């Protein structure tokens, strides 16, 4: 089974900060990596798919990069509405088995 | 606009079967894509349960496969989840979601969840 880890598990940042979250897979998953944002009491929202493709309607301050085992989600200038928990998810496994990372909580410094 | 809405009992007794339905509007399930169920125990992370195609083809999380059945009713534009022999560990918010694909050449497809329901809390307790 492919295991996903994220670092850090939480971080404190200020509005305007550049924030980077890392996701690592236990084996190579090529670019089969998605990122989601979840706010308390709400469903997750797709931000990035295929490691670096920005989902329609998502602000351009969000970007994704990486391939193989190491991936990053970057928020170029943190906005008040970006305080949330972020999850990565792999879709590489065949047959298809989706695995989510444990999440990274971004809160206000 | 695509919308998904989960429905079903909010309380299930241990050893019984959890049953949920996801009604889809704004998109016909028969048009394609997979449709999935994901759950989140209170205060914890996300766990994929399984997915179904409009034809009825399914993929399940191996850790839940022996207890899970996902079915689709294209005439009602909805799909359903059944989880048997539940325990307190199955207490969670259950989400349904659309699972489209993006072709990337050859036999390569990227899969992800782009539209989600609001989620429904199911508590397992006597």
PDB file of C-alpha atoms in Angstrom:
ATOM      1  CA  UNK A   1       0.000   0.000   0.000  1.00  0.00           C
ATOM      2  CA  UNK A   2       1.120   3.547  -0.739  1.00  0.00           C
ATOM      3  CA  UNK A   3       1.417   5.656   2.401  1.00  0.00           C
ATOM      4  CA  UNK A   4       1.266   9.448   2.374  1.00  0.00           C
ATOM      5  CA  UNK A   5       2.918  11.757   4.882  1.00  0.00           C
ATOM      6  CA  UNK A   6       2.699  15.529   5.212  1.00  0.00           C
ATOM      7  CA  UNK A   7       4.906  18.076   6.899  1.00  0.00           C
ATOM      8  CA  UNK A   8       4.507  20.028   8.954  1.00  0.00           C
ATOM      9  CA  UNK A   9       1.397  18.718  10.684  1.00  0.00           C
ATOM     10  CA  UNK A  10       0.552  22.299  11.587  1.00  0.00           C
ATOM     11  CA  UNK A  11       1.952  25.753  11.090  1.00  0.00           C
ATOM     12  CA  UNK A  12       1.234  29.291  12.158  1.00  0.00           C
ATOM     13  CA  UNK A  13       1.536  32.051   9.618  1.00  0.00           C
ATOM     14  CA  UNK A  14       0.539  35.640   9.031  1.00  0.00           C
ATOM     15  CA  UNK A  15      -1.491  37.190   6.252  1.00  0.00           C
ATOM     16  CA  UNK A  16       0.832  37.850   3.345  1.00  0.00           C
ATOM     17  CA  UNK A  17       3.269  35.060   4.218  1.00  0.00           C
ATOM     18  CA  UNK A  18       4.474  32.544   1.667  1.00  0.00           C
ATOM     19  CA  UNK A  19       3.479  29.082   2.896  1.00  0.00           C
ATOM     20  CA  UNK A  20       4.826  25.745   1.702  1.00  0.00           C
ATOM     21  CA  UNK A  21       3.397  22.349   2.647  1.00  0.00           C
ATOM     22  CA  UNK A  22       5.159  19.105   1.771  1.00  0.00           C
ATOM     23  CA  UNK A  23       3.626  15.749   0.913  1.00  0.00           C
ATOM     24  CA  UNK A  24       5.673  12.587   0.520  1.00  0.00           C
ATOM     25  CA  UNK A  25       4.621   9.214  -0.903  1.00  0.00           C
ATOM     26  CA  UNK A  26       6.086   5.895   0.258  1.00  0.00           C
ATOM     27  CA  UNK A  27       6.836   5.005  -3.379  1.00  0.00           C
ATOM     28  CA  UNK A  28       6.858   6.846  -6.667  1.00  0.00           C
ATOM     29  CA  UNK A  29       3.420   8.031  -7.741  1.00  0.00           C
ATOM     30  CA  UNK A  30       4.518  10.006 -10.806  1.00  0.00           C
ATOM     31  CA  UNK A  31       2.226  13.064 -10.851  1.00  0.00           C
ATOM     32  CA  UNK A  32      -0.875  11.318  -9.471  1.00  0.00           C
ATOM     33  CA  UNK A  33      -1.204  13.759  -6.580  1.00  0.00           C
ATOM     34  CA  UNK A  34      -4.077  16.041  -5.630  1.00  0.00           C
ATOM     35  CA  UNK A  35      -4.434  18.765  -2.993  1.00  0.00           C
ATOM     36  CA  UNK A  36      -7.564  19.736  -1.056  1.00  0.00           C
ATOM     37  CA  UNK A  37      -8.457  22.527   1.363  1.00  0.00           C
ATOM     38  CA  UNK A  38     -10.908  21.888   4.194  1.00  0.00           C
ATOM     39  CA  UNK A  39     -12.407  24.457   6.520  1.00  0.00           C
ATOM     40  CA  UNK A  40     -14.091  23.455   9.807  1.00  0.00           C
ATOM     41  CA  UNK A  41     -17.504  21.914   9.281  1.00  0.00           C
ATOM     42  CA  UNK A  42     -17.157  22.007   5.493  1.00  0.00           C
ATOM     43  CA  UNK A  43     -16.433  19.492   2.776  1.00  0.00           C
ATOM     44  CA  UNK A  44     -12.949  19.423   1.259  1.00  0.00           C
ATOM     45  CA  UNK A  45     -12.379  21.590  -1.803  1.00  0.00           C
ATOM     46  CA  UNK A  46     -10.152  20.527  -4.695  1.00  0.00           C
ATOM     47  CA  UNK A  47      -7.268  22.958  -5.244  1.00  0.00           C
ATOM     48  CA  UNK A  48      -4.720  21.128  -7.400  1.00  0.00           C
ATOM     49  CA  UNK A  49      -4.903  17.911  -9.412  1.00  0.00           C
ATOM     50  CA  UNK A  50      -2.196  16.015 -11.283  1.00  0.00           C
ATOM     51  CA  UNK A  51       0.409  17.599  -8.969  1.00  0.00           C
ATOM     52  CA  UNK A  52       0.388  21.019 -10.594  1.00  0.00           C
ATOM     53  CA  UNK A  53      -2.902  21.671 -12.432  1.00  0.00           C
ATOM     54  CA  UNK A  54      -4.951  24.422 -10.827  1.00  0.00           C
ATOM     55  CA  UNK A  55      -8.633  23.540 -10.485  1.00  0.00           C
ATOM     56  CA  UNK A  56     -10.993  25.982 -12.163  1.00  0.00           C
ATOM     57  CA  UNK A  57     -11.942  28.874  -9.922  1.00  0.00           C
ATOM     58  CA  UNK A  58      -9.048  28.414  -7.487  1.00  0.00           C
ATOM     59  CA  UNK A  59      -6.954  31.568  -6.941  1.00  0.00           C
ATOM     60  CA  UNK A  60      -3.581  31.651  -8.659  1.00  0.00           C
ATOM     61  CA  UNK A  61      -1.766  32.167  -5.350  1.00  0.00           C
ATOM     62  CA  UNK A  62      -2.099  28.397  -4.934  1.00  0.00           C
ATOM     63  CA  UNK A  63       0.400  26.268  -6.827  1.00  0.00           C
ATOM     64  CA  UNK A  64       1.582  22.690  -6.751  1.00  0.00           C
ATOM     65  CA  UNK A  65       4.808  21.058  -7.810  1.00  0.00           C
ATOM     66  CA  UNK A  66       6.703  17.801  -7.639  1.00  0.00           C
ATOM     67  CA  UNK A  67       6.685  14.315  -9.055  1.00  0.00           C
ATOM     68  CA  UNK A  68       7.766  10.875  -7.949  1.00  0.00           C
ATOM     69  CA  UNK A  69       7.666  10.864  -4.165  1.00  0.00           C
ATOM     70  CA  UNK A  70       7.968  14.514  -3.122  1.00  0.00           C
ATOM     71  CA  UNK A  71       5.379  17.208  -3.664  1.00  0.00           C
ATOM     72  CA  UNK A  72       4.709  20.724  -2.430  1.00  0.00           C
ATOM     73  CA  UNK A  73       1.704  22.991  -2.163  1.00  0.00           C
ATOM     74  CA  UNK A  74       2.614  26.662  -2.066  1.00  0.00           C
ATOM     75  CA  UNK A  75       0.445  29.611  -1.131  1.00  0.00           C
ATOM     76  CA  UNK A  76       2.299  32.644  -2.431  1.00  0.00           C
ATOM     77  CA  UNK A  77       0.618  35.235  -0.216  1.00  0.00           C
ATOM     78  CA  UNK A  78      -1.576  33.865   2.549  1.00  0.00           C
ATOM     79  CA  UNK A  79      -5.049  35.398   2.738  1.00  0.00           C
ATOM     80  CA  UNK A  80      -7.466  35.348   5.696  1.00  0.00           C
ATOM     81  CA  UNK A  81      -9.698  32.828   3.920  1.00  0.00           C
ATOM     82  CA  UNK A  82      -6.765  30.403   3.486  1.00  0.00           C
ATOM     83  CA  UNK A  83      -6.609  29.399   7.142  1.00  0.00           C
ATOM     84  CA  UNK A  84      -7.695  25.775   6.901  1.00  0.00           C
ATOM     85  CA  UNK A  85      -6.434  22.194   6.825  1.00  0.00           C
ATOM     86  CA  UNK A  86      -4.781  20.965   3.646  1.00  0.00           C
ATOM     87  CA  UNK A  87      -4.719  17.327   2.506  1.00  0.00           C
ATOM     88  CA  UNK A  88      -2.791  15.628  -0.241  1.00  0.00           C
ATOM     89  CA  UNK A  89      -4.209  12.533  -1.948  1.00  0.00           C
ATOM     90  CA  UNK A  90      -2.640   9.997  -4.297  1.00  0.00           C
ATOM     91  CA  UNK A  91      -4.490   8.323  -7.160  1.00  0.00           C
ATOM     92  CA  UNK A  92      -1.626   6.215  -8.562  1.00  0.00           C
ATOM     93  CA  UNK A  93      -2.506   2.783  -7.278  1.00  0.00           C
ATOM     94  CA  UNK A  94      -3.770   0.153  -9.725  1.00  0.00           C
ATOM     95  CA  UNK A  95      -6.418  -1.009  -9.203  1.00  0.00           C
ATOM     96  CA  UNK A  96      -7.456   2.410  -8.084  1.00  0.00           C
ATOM     97  CA  UNK A  97      -6.995   2.975  -4.339  1.00  0.00           C
ATOM     98  CA  UNK A  98      -7.056   6.524  -3.075  1.00  0.00           C
ATOM     99  CA  UNK A  99      -4.996   7.476  -0.031  1.00  0.00           C
ATOM    100  CA  UNK A 100      -5.056  10.812   1.739  1.00  0.00           C
ATOM    101  CA  UNK A 101      -2.254  12.371   3.721  1.00  0.00           C
ATOM    102  CA  UNK A 102      -2.863  13.148   7.413  1.00  0.00           C
ATOM    103  CA  UNK A 103      -3.348  16.853   6.789  1.00  0.00           C
ATOM    104  CA  UNK A 104      -1.593  20.123   7.568  1.00  0.00           C
ATOM    105  CA  UNK A 105      -3.432  22.715   9.615  1.00  0.00           C
ATOM    106  CA  UNK A 106      -2.623  26.332   8.793  1.00  0.00           C
ATOM    107  CA  UNK A 107      -3.631  28.792  11.475  1.00  0.00           C
ATOM    108  CA  UNK A 108      -3.107  32.423  12.336  1.00  0.00           C
ATOM    109  CA  UNK A 109       0.118  33.462  14.006  1.00  0.00           C
TER     110      UNK A 109
ATOM    111  CA  UNK B   1     -24.043  23.560 -11.262  1.00  0.00           C
ATOM    112  CA  UNK B   2     -23.258  20.106  -9.967  1.00  0.00           C
ATOM    113  CA  UNK B   3     -24.611  19.420  -6.504  1.00  0.00           C
ATOM    114  CA  UNK B   4     -24.478  16.326  -4.321  1.00  0.00           C
ATOM    115  CA  UNK B   5     -26.560  15.680  -1.220  1.00  0.00           C
ATOM    116  CA  UNK B   6     -26.125  12.833   1.245  1.00  0.00           C
ATOM    117  CA  UNK B   7     -29.078  11.427   3.153  1.00  0.00           C
ATOM    118  CA  UNK B   8     -29.689   8.640   5.622  1.00  0.00           C
ATOM    119  CA  UNK B   9     -29.968   7.822   9.327  1.00  0.00           C
ATOM    120  CA  UNK B  10     -27.730   9.794  11.645  1.00  0.00           C
ATOM    121  CA  UNK B  11     -27.664   7.040  14.247  1.00  0.00           C
ATOM    122  CA  UNK B  12     -26.929   3.365  13.651  1.00  0.00           C
ATOM    123  CA  UNK B  13     -26.663   0.614  16.244  1.00  0.00           C
ATOM    124  CA  UNK B  14     -23.497  -1.483  16.541  1.00  0.00           C
ATOM    125  CA  UNK B  15     -23.476  -4.605  14.327  1.00  0.00           C
ATOM    126  CA  UNK B  16     -26.166  -3.130  12.054  1.00  0.00           C
ATOM    127  CA  UNK B  17     -25.806  -1.804   8.503  1.00  0.00           C
ATOM    128  CA  UNK B  18     -25.185   1.847   7.714  1.00  0.00           C
ATOM    129  CA  UNK B  19     -27.065   2.987   4.594  1.00  0.00           C
ATOM    130  CA  UNK B  20     -26.606   6.324   2.862  1.00  0.00           C
ATOM    131  CA  UNK B  21     -27.730   7.762  -0.450  1.00  0.00           C
ATOM    132  CA  UNK B  22     -26.195  10.543  -2.503  1.00  0.00           C
ATOM    133  CA  UNK B  23     -28.544  12.464  -4.779  1.00  0.00           C
ATOM    134  CA  UNK B  24     -26.865  14.206  -7.698  1.00  0.00           C
ATOM    135  CA  UNK B  25     -28.241  17.262  -9.489  1.00  0.00           C
ATOM    136  CA  UNK B  26     -26.846  19.355 -12.305  1.00  0.00           C
ATOM    137  CA  UNK B  27     -25.132  16.369 -13.929  1.00  0.00           C
ATOM    138  CA  UNK B  28     -26.413  13.024 -15.165  1.00  0.00           C
ATOM    139  CA  UNK B  29     -24.601  10.058 -13.609  1.00  0.00           C
ATOM    140  CA  UNK B  30     -25.250   8.218 -16.892  1.00  0.00           C
ATOM    141  CA  UNK B  31     -23.032  10.738 -18.701  1.00  0.00           C
ATOM    142  CA  UNK B  32     -19.955   9.186 -17.115  1.00  0.00           C
ATOM    143  CA  UNK B  33     -17.326   9.566 -14.396  1.00  0.00           C
ATOM    144  CA  UNK B  34     -16.908   7.614 -11.210  1.00  0.00           C
ATOM    145  CA  UNK B  35     -18.719   8.599  -8.018  1.00  0.00           C
ATOM    146  CA  UNK B  36     -17.159   8.088  -4.623  1.00  0.00           C
ATOM    147  CA  UNK B  37     -17.686   7.892  -0.887  1.00  0.00           C
ATOM    148  CA  UNK B  38     -15.176   9.342   1.590  1.00  0.00           C
ATOM    149  CA  UNK B  39     -15.468   9.505   5.367  1.00  0.00           C
ATOM    150  CA  UNK B  40     -13.891  11.526   8.169  1.00  0.00           C
ATOM    151  CA  UNK B  41     -14.043  10.485  11.840  1.00  0.00           C
ATOM    152  CA  UNK B  42     -14.529  13.426  14.183  1.00  0.00           C
ATOM    153  CA  UNK B  43     -11.286  15.397  14.467  1.00  0.00           C
ATOM    154  CA  UNK B  44      -9.418  13.060  12.120  1.00  0.00           C
ATOM    155  CA  UNK B  45      -8.383  12.812   8.486  1.00  0.00           C
ATOM    156  CA  UNK B  46     -10.061  11.642   5.311  1.00  0.00           C
ATOM    157  CA  UNK B  47     -10.515   8.009   4.289  1.00  0.00           C
ATOM    158  CA  UNK B  48     -11.667   6.891   0.853  1.00  0.00           C
ATOM    159  CA  UNK B  49     -14.304   4.163   1.082  1.00  0.00           C
ATOM    160  CA  UNK B  50     -14.974   3.283  -2.542  1.00  0.00           C
ATOM    161  CA  UNK B  51     -16.176   4.442  -5.943  1.00  0.00           C
ATOM    162  CA  UNK B  52     -18.664   3.365  -8.593  1.00  0.00           C
ATOM    163  CA  UNK B  53     -19.063   3.975 -12.333  1.00  0.00           C
ATOM    164  CA  UNK B  54     -22.474   4.541 -13.909  1.00  0.00           C
ATOM    165  CA  UNK B  55     -22.235   1.035 -15.354  1.00  0.00           C
ATOM    166  CA  UNK B  56     -21.941  -0.379 -11.842  1.00  0.00           C
ATOM    167  CA  UNK B  57     -18.196  -1.092 -11.867  1.00  0.00           C
ATOM    168  CA  UNK B  58     -16.778  -0.548  -8.386  1.00  0.00           C
ATOM    169  CA  UNK B  59     -13.502  -0.011  -6.542  1.00  0.00           C
ATOM    170  CA  UNK B  60     -13.304  -0.417  -2.781  1.00  0.00           C
ATOM    171  CA  UNK B  61     -10.782   0.407  -0.086  1.00  0.00           C
ATOM    172  CA  UNK B  62      -9.229  -2.991   0.747  1.00  0.00           C
ATOM    173  CA  UNK B  63      -9.483  -2.221   4.462  1.00  0.00           C
ATOM    174  CA  UNK B  64     -13.293  -1.948   4.178  1.00  0.00           C
ATOM    175  CA  UNK B  65     -14.004  -4.131   1.164  1.00  0.00           C
ATOM    176  CA  UNK B  66     -15.521  -7.041   3.107  1.00  0.00           C
ATOM    177  CA  UNK B  67     -18.182  -4.740   4.599  1.00  0.00           C
ATOM    178  CA  UNK B  68     -18.891  -2.232   1.809  1.00  0.00           C
ATOM    179  CA  UNK B  69     -21.372  -2.245  -1.040  1.00  0.00           C
ATOM    180  CA  UNK B  70     -21.797   0.742  -3.343  1.00  0.00           C
ATOM    181  CA  UNK B  71     -24.598   0.764  -5.889  1.00  0.00           C
ATOM    182  CA  UNK B  72     -25.976   3.199  -8.453  1.00  0.00           C
ATOM    183  CA  UNK B  73     -29.499   4.032  -9.607  1.00  0.00           C
ATOM    184  CA  UNK B  74     -29.211   6.009 -12.823  1.00  0.00           C
ATOM    185  CA  UNK B  75     -33.012   6.392 -13.106  1.00  0.00           C
ATOM    186  CA  UNK B  76     -32.978   8.402  -9.874  1.00  0.00           C
ATOM    187  CA  UNK B  77     -29.549   9.927 -10.553  1.00  0.00           C
ATOM    188  CA  UNK B  78     -28.208   8.741  -7.238  1.00  0.00           C
ATOM    189  CA  UNK B  79     -25.775   6.272  -5.747  1.00  0.00           C
ATOM    190  CA  UNK B  80     -25.708   4.544  -2.396  1.00  0.00           C
ATOM    191  CA  UNK B  81     -23.411   3.187   0.286  1.00  0.00           C
ATOM    192  CA  UNK B  82     -23.990   0.240   2.582  1.00  0.00           C
ATOM    193  CA  UNK B  83     -21.518  -0.567   5.347  1.00  0.00           C
ATOM    194  CA  UNK B  84     -22.290  -3.678   7.351  1.00  0.00           C
ATOM    195  CA  UNK B  85     -21.385  -4.792  10.873  1.00  0.00           C
ATOM    196  CA  UNK B  86     -20.633  -1.267  12.030  1.00  0.00           C
ATOM    197  CA  UNK B  87     -18.799  -0.417  15.227  1.00  0.00           C
ATOM    198  CA  UNK B  88     -18.034   2.824  17.026  1.00  0.00           C
ATOM    199  CA  UNK B  89     -14.957   3.141  14.791  1.00  0.00           C
ATOM    200  CA  UNK B  90     -17.302   3.762  11.847  1.00  0.00           C
ATOM    201  CA  UNK B  91     -18.624   6.955  13.444  1.00  0.00           C
ATOM    202  CA  UNK B  92     -17.744   9.670  10.966  1.00  0.00           C
ATOM    203  CA  UNK B  93     -18.929  12.357   8.618  1.00  0.00           C
ATOM    204  CA  UNK B  94     -19.638  10.610   5.323  1.00  0.00           C
ATOM    205  CA  UNK B  95     -19.148  12.527   2.085  1.00  0.00           C
ATOM    206  CA  UNK B  96     -20.109  11.660  -1.455  1.00  0.00           C
ATOM    207  CA  UNK B  97     -18.163  13.170  -4.335  1.00  0.00           C
ATOM    208  CA  UNK B  98     -17.816  13.209  -8.115  1.00  0.00           C
ATOM    209  CA  UNK B  99     -14.655  11.595  -9.441  1.00  0.00           C
ATOM    210  CA  UNK B 100     -13.845  12.864 -12.939  1.00  0.00           C
ATOM    211  CA  UNK B 101     -10.793  11.926 -14.960  1.00  0.00           C
ATOM    212  CA  UNK B 102      -8.311  13.849 -17.021  1.00  0.00           C
ATOM    213  CA  UNK B 103      -6.644  11.960 -19.854  1.00  0.00           C
ATOM    214  CA  UNK B 104      -2.859  12.226 -19.892  1.00  0.00           C
ATOM    215  CA  UNK B 105      -1.902   9.978 -22.814  1.00  0.00           C
ATOM    216  CA  UNK B 106      -1.757   6.259 -23.466  1.00  0.00           C
ATOM    217  CA  UNK B 107      -3.541   4.504 -20.617  1.00  0.00           C
ATOM    218  CA  UNK B 108      -2.891   7.392 -18.221  1.00  0.00           C
ATOM    219  CA  UNK B 109      -5.766   9.095 -16.416  1.00  0.00           C
ATOM    220  CA  UNK B 110      -5.651  11.477 -13.500  1.00  0.00           C
ATOM    221  CA  UNK B 111      -8.473  10.984 -10.981  1.00  0.00           C
ATOM    222  CA  UNK B 112      -9.616  13.384  -8.280  1.00  0.00           C
ATOM    223  CA  UNK B 113     -12.746  14.517  -6.427  1.00  0.00           C
ATOM    224  CA  UNK B 114     -14.044  17.830  -7.755  1.00  0.00           C
ATOM    225  CA  UNK B 115     -17.574  18.181  -6.367  1.00  0.00           C
ATOM    226  CA  UNK B 116     -18.474  17.100  -2.851  1.00  0.00           C
ATOM    227  CA  UNK B 117     -21.656  16.830  -0.829  1.00  0.00           C
ATOM    228  CA  UNK B 118     -21.893  18.754   2.433  1.00  0.00           C
ATOM    229  CA  UNK B 119     -21.406  15.558   4.422  1.00  0.00           C
ATOM    230  CA  UNK B 120     -23.597  13.757   6.918  1.00  0.00           C
ATOM    231  CA  UNK B 121     -22.602  12.658  10.407  1.00  0.00           C
ATOM    232  CA  UNK B 122     -23.331   9.039  11.209  1.00  0.00           C
ATOM    233  CA  UNK B 123     -22.930   7.980  14.818  1.00  0.00           C
ATOM    234  CA  UNK B 124     -22.694   4.321  15.752  1.00  0.00           C
ATOM    235  CA  UNK B 125     -24.096   3.844  19.225  1.00  0.00           C
ATOM    236  CA  UNK B 126     -26.609   1.720  21.061  1.00  0.00           C
TER     237      UNK B 126
END
